[in-house]
Tab-separated table of N, CA and C in Angstrom:
chain	number	residue	atom	x	y	z
A	134	MET	N	146.629	116.586	96.216
A	134	MET	CA	145.413	116.329	95.484
A	134	MET	C	144.269	117.024	96.216
A	135	ALA	N	143.482	117.755	95.466
A	135	ALA	CA	142.389	118.522	96.059
A	135	ALA	C	141.210	117.605	96.366
A	136	ARG	N	140.528	117.936	97.446
A	136	ARG	CA	139.321	117.187	97.802
A	136	ARG	C	138.164	117.643	96.924
A	137	GLN	N	137.408	116.707	96.477
A	137	GLN	CA	136.233	117.058	95.692
A	137	GLN	C	135.054	117.261	96.635
A	138	HIS	N	134.278	118.254	96.343
A	138	HIS	CA	133.120	118.549	97.166
A	138	HIS	C	131.871	118.089	96.422
A	139	TYR	N	131.146	117.191	97.013
A	139	TYR	CA	129.919	116.678	96.407
A	139	TYR	C	128.726	117.338	97.083
A	140	SER	N	128.229	118.373	96.476
A	140	SER	CA	127.109	119.095	97.072
A	140	SER	C	125.800	118.305	96.987
A	141	PHE	N	125.763	117.301	96.131
A	141	PHE	CA	124.534	116.534	95.999
A	141	PHE	C	124.437	115.426	97.043
A	142	HIS	N	125.456	115.255	97.842
A	142	HIS	CA	125.448	114.198	98.846
A	142	HIS	C	124.749	114.707	100.105
A	143	LEU	N	123.466	114.475	100.170
A	143	LEU	CA	122.682	114.883	101.326
A	143	LEU	C	122.091	113.643	101.973
A	144	HIS	N	122.057	113.655	103.266
A	144	HIS	CA	121.447	112.537	103.975
A	144	HIS	C	119.943	112.741	103.987
A	145	MET	N	119.277	111.950	103.201
A	145	MET	CA	117.831	112.058	103.122
A	145	MET	C	117.212	110.894	103.871
A	146	SER	N	116.083	111.151	104.411
A	146	SER	CA	115.356	110.097	105.097
A	146	SER	C	114.962	109.036	104.069
A	147	LYS	N	115.071	107.782	104.459
A	147	LYS	CA	114.679	106.713	103.547
A	147	LYS	C	113.161	106.698	103.364
A	148	ARG	N	112.484	107.259	104.302
A	148	ARG	CA	111.023	107.288	104.242
A	148	ARG	C	110.572	108.652	103.738
A	149	LYS	N	109.922	108.661	102.579
A	149	LYS	CA	109.442	109.909	102.006
A	149	LYS	C	108.273	110.441	102.822
A	150	GLN	N	108.159	111.752	102.827
A	150	GLN	CA	107.002	112.364	103.456
A	150	GLN	C	105.819	112.196	102.511
A	151	ARG	N	104.710	111.723	103.038
A	151	ARG	CA	103.533	111.497	102.203
A	151	ARG	C	102.857	112.818	101.879
A	152	THR	N	102.527	112.981	100.621
A	152	THR	CA	101.878	114.202	100.164
A	152	THR	C	100.360	114.003	100.143
A	153	LEU	N	99.652	115.080	99.887
A	153	LEU	CA	98.198	115.003	99.769
A	153	LEU	C	97.814	114.051	98.638
A	154	LEU	N	98.561	114.104	97.552
A	154	LEU	CA	98.286	113.216	96.424
A	154	LEU	C	98.457	111.746	96.815
A	155	ASP	N	99.446	111.448	97.651
A	155	ASP	CA	99.642	110.078	98.136
A	155	ASP	C	98.424	109.603	98.928
A	156	HIS	N	97.891	110.475	99.776
A	156	HIS	CA	96.715	110.118	100.576
A	156	HIS	C	95.483	109.917	99.694
A	157	ILE	N	95.315	110.781	98.706
A	157	ILE	CA	94.185	110.649	97.784
A	157	ILE	C	94.296	109.346	96.994
A	158	ALA	N	95.502	109.015	96.542
A	158	ALA	CA	95.718	107.768	95.792
A	158	ALA	C	95.431	106.553	96.670
A	159	ALA	N	95.790	106.623	97.943
A	159	ALA	CA	95.538	105.505	98.856
A	159	ALA	C	94.034	105.288	99.041
A	160	VAL	N	93.285	106.365	99.182
A	160	VAL	CA	91.827	106.252	99.307
A	160	VAL	C	91.241	105.731	97.996
A	161	GLY	N	91.711	106.282	96.886
A	161	GLY	CA	91.229	105.847	95.580
A	161	GLY	C	91.513	104.385	95.304
A	162	ALA	N	92.613	103.875	95.843
A	162	ALA	CA	92.973	102.470	95.652
A	162	ALA	C	91.899	101.547	96.218
A	163	PHE	N	91.226	101.981	97.284
A	163	PHE	CA	90.144	101.187	97.867
A	163	PHE	C	88.790	101.494	97.228
A	164	VAL	N	88.552	102.762	96.915
A	164	VAL	CA	87.237	103.186	96.439
A	164	VAL	C	86.988	102.785	94.984
A	165	TYR	N	87.976	102.959	94.125
A	165	TYR	CA	87.796	102.708	92.690
A	165	TYR	C	87.266	101.299	92.388
A	166	PRO	N	87.827	100.243	92.956
A	166	PRO	CA	87.295	98.911	92.658
A	166	PRO	C	85.855	98.703	93.130
A	167	LEU	N	85.411	99.497	94.088
A	167	LEU	CA	84.034	99.361	94.561
A	167	LEU	C	83.021	99.738	93.488
A	168	THR	N	83.478	100.436	92.442
A	168	THR	CA	82.574	100.806	91.351
A	168	THR	C	82.096	99.581	90.571
A	169	GLY	N	82.759	98.463	90.723
A	169	GLY	CA	82.338	97.225	90.062
A	169	GLY	C	81.275	96.462	90.835
A	170	LEU	N	81.022	96.851	92.081
A	170	LEU	CA	80.064	96.116	92.912
A	170	LEU	C	78.621	96.148	92.387
A	171	PRO	N	78.114	97.279	91.874
A	171	PRO	CA	76.746	97.236	91.335
A	171	PRO	C	76.579	96.203	90.213
A	172	GLN	N	77.570	96.077	89.345
A	172	GLN	CA	77.527	95.071	88.278
A	172	GLN	C	77.526	93.672	88.881
A	173	LEU	N	78.336	93.473	89.902
A	173	LEU	CA	78.425	92.174	90.565
A	173	LEU	C	77.096	91.799	91.215
A	174	VAL	N	76.446	92.749	91.861
A	174	VAL	CA	75.153	92.498	92.499
A	174	VAL	C	74.111	92.092	91.457
A	175	LEU	N	74.074	92.807	90.337
A	175	LEU	CA	73.122	92.466	89.274
A	175	LEU	C	73.362	91.055	88.742
A	176	ILE	N	74.609	90.700	88.575
A	176	ILE	CA	74.947	89.377	88.042
A	176	ILE	C	74.495	88.283	88.996
A	177	PHE	N	74.725	88.471	90.286
A	177	PHE	CA	74.332	87.437	91.234
A	177	PHE	C	72.829	87.423	91.507
A	178	ARG	N	72.113	88.422	90.999
A	178	ARG	CA	70.648	88.383	90.991
A	178	ARG	C	70.148	87.669	89.741
A	179	GLY	N	71.062	87.320	88.853
A	179	GLY	CA	70.701	86.596	87.642
A	179	GLY	C	70.562	87.466	86.411
A	180	GLU	N	70.838	88.751	86.525
A	180	GLU	CA	70.703	89.672	85.392
A	180	GLU	C	72.036	89.768	84.644
A	181	THR	N	72.241	88.845	83.707
A	181	THR	CA	73.524	88.789	82.996
A	181	THR	C	73.438	89.252	81.549
A	182	SER	N	72.252	89.646	81.100
A	182	SER	CA	72.140	90.081	79.703
A	182	SER	C	72.917	91.377	79.505
A	183	GLY	N	73.644	91.437	78.420
A	183	GLY	CA	74.437	92.627	78.120
A	183	GLY	C	75.807	92.644	78.770
A	184	VAL	N	76.135	91.619	79.542
A	184	VAL	CA	77.449	91.555	80.192
A	184	VAL	C	78.360	90.685	79.334
A	185	SER	N	79.477	91.238	78.917
A	185	SER	CA	80.414	90.512	78.069
A	185	SER	C	81.454	89.788	78.923
A	186	VAL	N	81.422	88.463	78.864
A	186	VAL	CA	82.408	87.668	79.600
A	186	VAL	C	83.806	87.941	79.055
A	187	ILE	N	83.902	88.118	77.748
A	187	ILE	CA	85.210	88.374	77.132
A	187	ILE	C	85.801	89.680	77.656
A	188	SER	N	84.984	90.720	77.748
A	188	SER	CA	85.479	92.005	78.271
A	188	SER	C	85.934	91.875	79.716
A	189	TRP	N	85.101	91.261	80.551
A	189	TRP	CA	85.456	91.138	81.964
A	189	TRP	C	86.654	90.212	82.167
A	190	PHE	N	86.794	89.194	81.312
A	190	PHE	CA	87.980	88.342	81.395
A	190	PHE	C	89.221	89.141	81.003
A	191	GLY	N	89.082	90.019	80.007
A	191	GLY	CA	90.184	90.914	79.635
A	191	GLY	C	90.554	91.839	80.780
A	192	PHE	N	89.535	92.404	81.460
A	192	PHE	CA	89.800	93.258	82.624
A	192	PHE	C	90.562	92.473	83.689
A	193	LEU	N	90.159	91.212	83.874
A	193	LEU	CA	90.816	90.351	84.859
A	193	LEU	C	92.286	90.133	84.508
A	194	LEU	N	92.565	89.842	83.248
A	194	LEU	CA	93.954	89.617	82.827
A	194	LEU	C	94.814	90.871	83.003
A	195	PHE	N	94.266	92.032	82.631
A	195	PHE	CA	95.040	93.263	82.777
A	195	PHE	C	95.204	93.661	84.240
A	196	SER	N	94.213	93.375	85.067
A	196	SER	CA	94.365	93.625	86.503
A	196	SER	C	95.493	92.768	87.066
A	197	LEU	N	95.563	91.532	86.607
A	197	LEU	CA	96.638	90.641	87.039
A	197	LEU	C	97.997	91.168	86.586
A	198	LEU	N	98.069	91.628	85.346
A	198	LEU	CA	99.309	92.192	84.821
A	198	LEU	C	99.758	93.404	85.639
A	199	PHE	N	98.825	94.338	85.889
A	199	PHE	CA	99.184	95.549	86.629
A	199	PHE	C	99.439	95.264	88.106
A	200	PHE	N	98.823	94.218	88.653
A	200	PHE	CA	99.134	93.794	90.021
A	200	PHE	C	100.589	93.331	90.102
A	201	ILE	N	100.990	92.498	89.155
A	201	ILE	CA	102.372	92.004	89.121
A	201	ILE	C	103.345	93.164	88.944
A	202	TYR	N	103.006	94.109	88.076
A	202	TYR	CA	103.850	95.294	87.872
A	202	TYR	C	103.964	96.097	89.173
A	203	GLY	N	102.842	96.287	89.848
A	203	GLY	CA	102.847	97.023	91.115
A	203	GLY	C	103.698	96.349	92.169
A	204	VAL	N	103.632	95.023	92.236
A	204	VAL	CA	104.458	94.277	93.195
A	204	VAL	C	105.930	94.419	92.838
A	205	ALA	N	106.247	94.290	91.558
A	205	ALA	CA	107.642	94.381	91.115
A	205	ALA	C	108.253	95.742	91.425
A	206	HIS	N	107.427	96.794	91.352
A	206	HIS	CA	107.935	98.152	91.581
A	206	HIS	C	107.528	98.722	92.940
A	207	ARG	N	106.891	97.884	93.752
A	207	ARG	CA	106.478	98.259	95.118
A	207	ARG	C	105.616	99.521	95.143
A	208	ILE	N	104.599	99.537	94.298
A	208	ILE	CA	103.669	100.662	94.226
A	208	ILE	C	102.390	100.236	94.954
A	209	LYS	N	102.295	100.612	96.224
A	209	LYS	CA	101.209	100.115	97.070
A	209	LYS	C	99.807	100.416	96.552
A	210	PRO	N	99.502	101.655	96.128
A	210	PRO	CA	98.140	101.883	95.620
A	210	PRO	C	97.804	100.998	94.415
A	211	MET	N	98.781	100.766	93.562
A	211	MET	CA	98.563	99.920	92.391
A	211	MET	C	98.333	98.469	92.814
A	212	ILE	N	99.055	98.023	93.808
A	212	ILE	CA	98.896	96.659	94.316
A	212	ILE	C	97.500	96.479	94.900
A	213	ILE	N	97.092	97.413	95.754
A	213	ILE	CA	95.792	97.318	96.420
A	213	ILE	C	94.654	97.361	95.405
A	214	THR	N	94.692	98.353	94.523
A	214	THR	CA	93.626	98.505	93.535
A	214	THR	C	93.481	97.262	92.674
A	215	ASN	N	94.583	96.770	92.165
A	215	ASN	CA	94.502	95.629	91.253
A	215	ASN	C	94.196	94.328	91.969
A	216	MET	N	94.592	94.208	93.225
A	216	MET	CA	94.223	93.034	94.008
A	216	MET	C	92.695	92.996	94.182
A	217	LEU	N	92.111	94.147	94.481
A	217	LEU	CA	90.654	94.218	94.623
A	217	LEU	C	89.958	93.997	93.281
A	218	TRP	N	90.511	94.587	92.204
A	218	TRP	CA	89.913	94.388	90.882
A	218	TRP	C	89.973	92.921	90.468
A	219	ILE	N	91.066	92.236	90.795
A	219	ILE	CA	91.174	90.809	90.460
A	219	ILE	C	90.034	90.040	91.119
A	220	ALA	N	89.775	90.333	92.387
A	220	ALA	CA	88.696	89.649	93.105
A	220	ALA	C	87.339	89.953	92.465
A	221	ILE	N	87.070	91.224	92.198
A	221	ILE	CA	85.778	91.612	91.621
A	221	ILE	C	85.622	91.060	90.205
A	222	ASP	N	86.654	91.211	89.378
A	222	ASP	CA	86.591	90.704	87.999
A	222	ASP	C	86.370	89.197	87.978
A	223	ALA	N	87.075	88.479	88.842
A	223	ALA	CA	86.940	87.019	88.890
A	223	ALA	C	85.528	86.623	89.318
A	224	MET	N	84.963	87.341	90.287
A	224	MET	CA	83.591	87.036	90.716
A	224	MET	C	82.582	87.338	89.614
A	225	ILE	N	82.805	88.413	88.869
A	225	ILE	CA	81.895	88.760	87.771
A	225	ILE	C	81.966	87.707	86.670
A	226	VAL	N	83.167	87.337	86.264
A	226	VAL	CA	83.324	86.312	85.220
A	226	VAL	C	82.694	84.999	85.676
A	227	THR	N	82.981	84.605	86.904
A	227	THR	CA	82.423	83.359	87.440
A	227	THR	C	80.901	83.429	87.513
A	228	GLY	N	80.388	84.544	88.009
A	228	GLY	CA	78.937	84.704	88.128
A	228	GLY	C	78.227	84.641	86.793
A	229	VAL	N	78.780	85.298	85.784
A	229	VAL	CA	78.160	85.276	84.454
A	229	VAL	C	78.170	83.862	83.890
A	230	ILE	N	79.293	83.184	83.997
A	230	ILE	CA	79.390	81.816	83.467
A	230	ILE	C	78.412	80.891	84.180
A	231	VAL	N	78.360	80.967	85.499
A	231	VAL	CA	77.467	80.096	86.275
A	231	VAL	C	76.005	80.377	85.937
A	232	HIS	N	75.604	81.644	85.890
A	232	HIS	CA	74.198	81.975	85.626
A	232	HIS	C	73.791	81.669	84.193
A	233	ARG	N	74.702	81.733	83.266
A	233	ARG	CA	74.352	81.407	81.873
A	233	ARG	C	74.286	79.901	81.644
A	234	MET	N	74.932	79.134	82.507
A	234	MET	CA	74.888	77.675	82.385
A	234	MET	C	73.607	77.106	82.998
A	235	MET	N	72.942	77.884	83.823
A	235	MET	CA	71.734	77.401	84.517
A	235	MET	C	70.533	77.416	83.599
């Protein structure tokens, strides 16, 4: 019986080499959620007119969904970004509700 040769059997490192795109995504994972901070500052100053609680609650729900997806598939930039968005979205929703009740 002849031996089969499997040319696709290569010993690859379990750890992938990080590309430039990986580094950019890692930075973006931290920077992108910071874009919500100006809105958060305005809300905690009491300026809530024009802010839709329904929209921000929707953003919160989808951030939670994509966070869970990122955890399930071990996608670190997705986990980091959505974890930060969950915090920011929750603070915005809470801030709007609290300031409108006052």
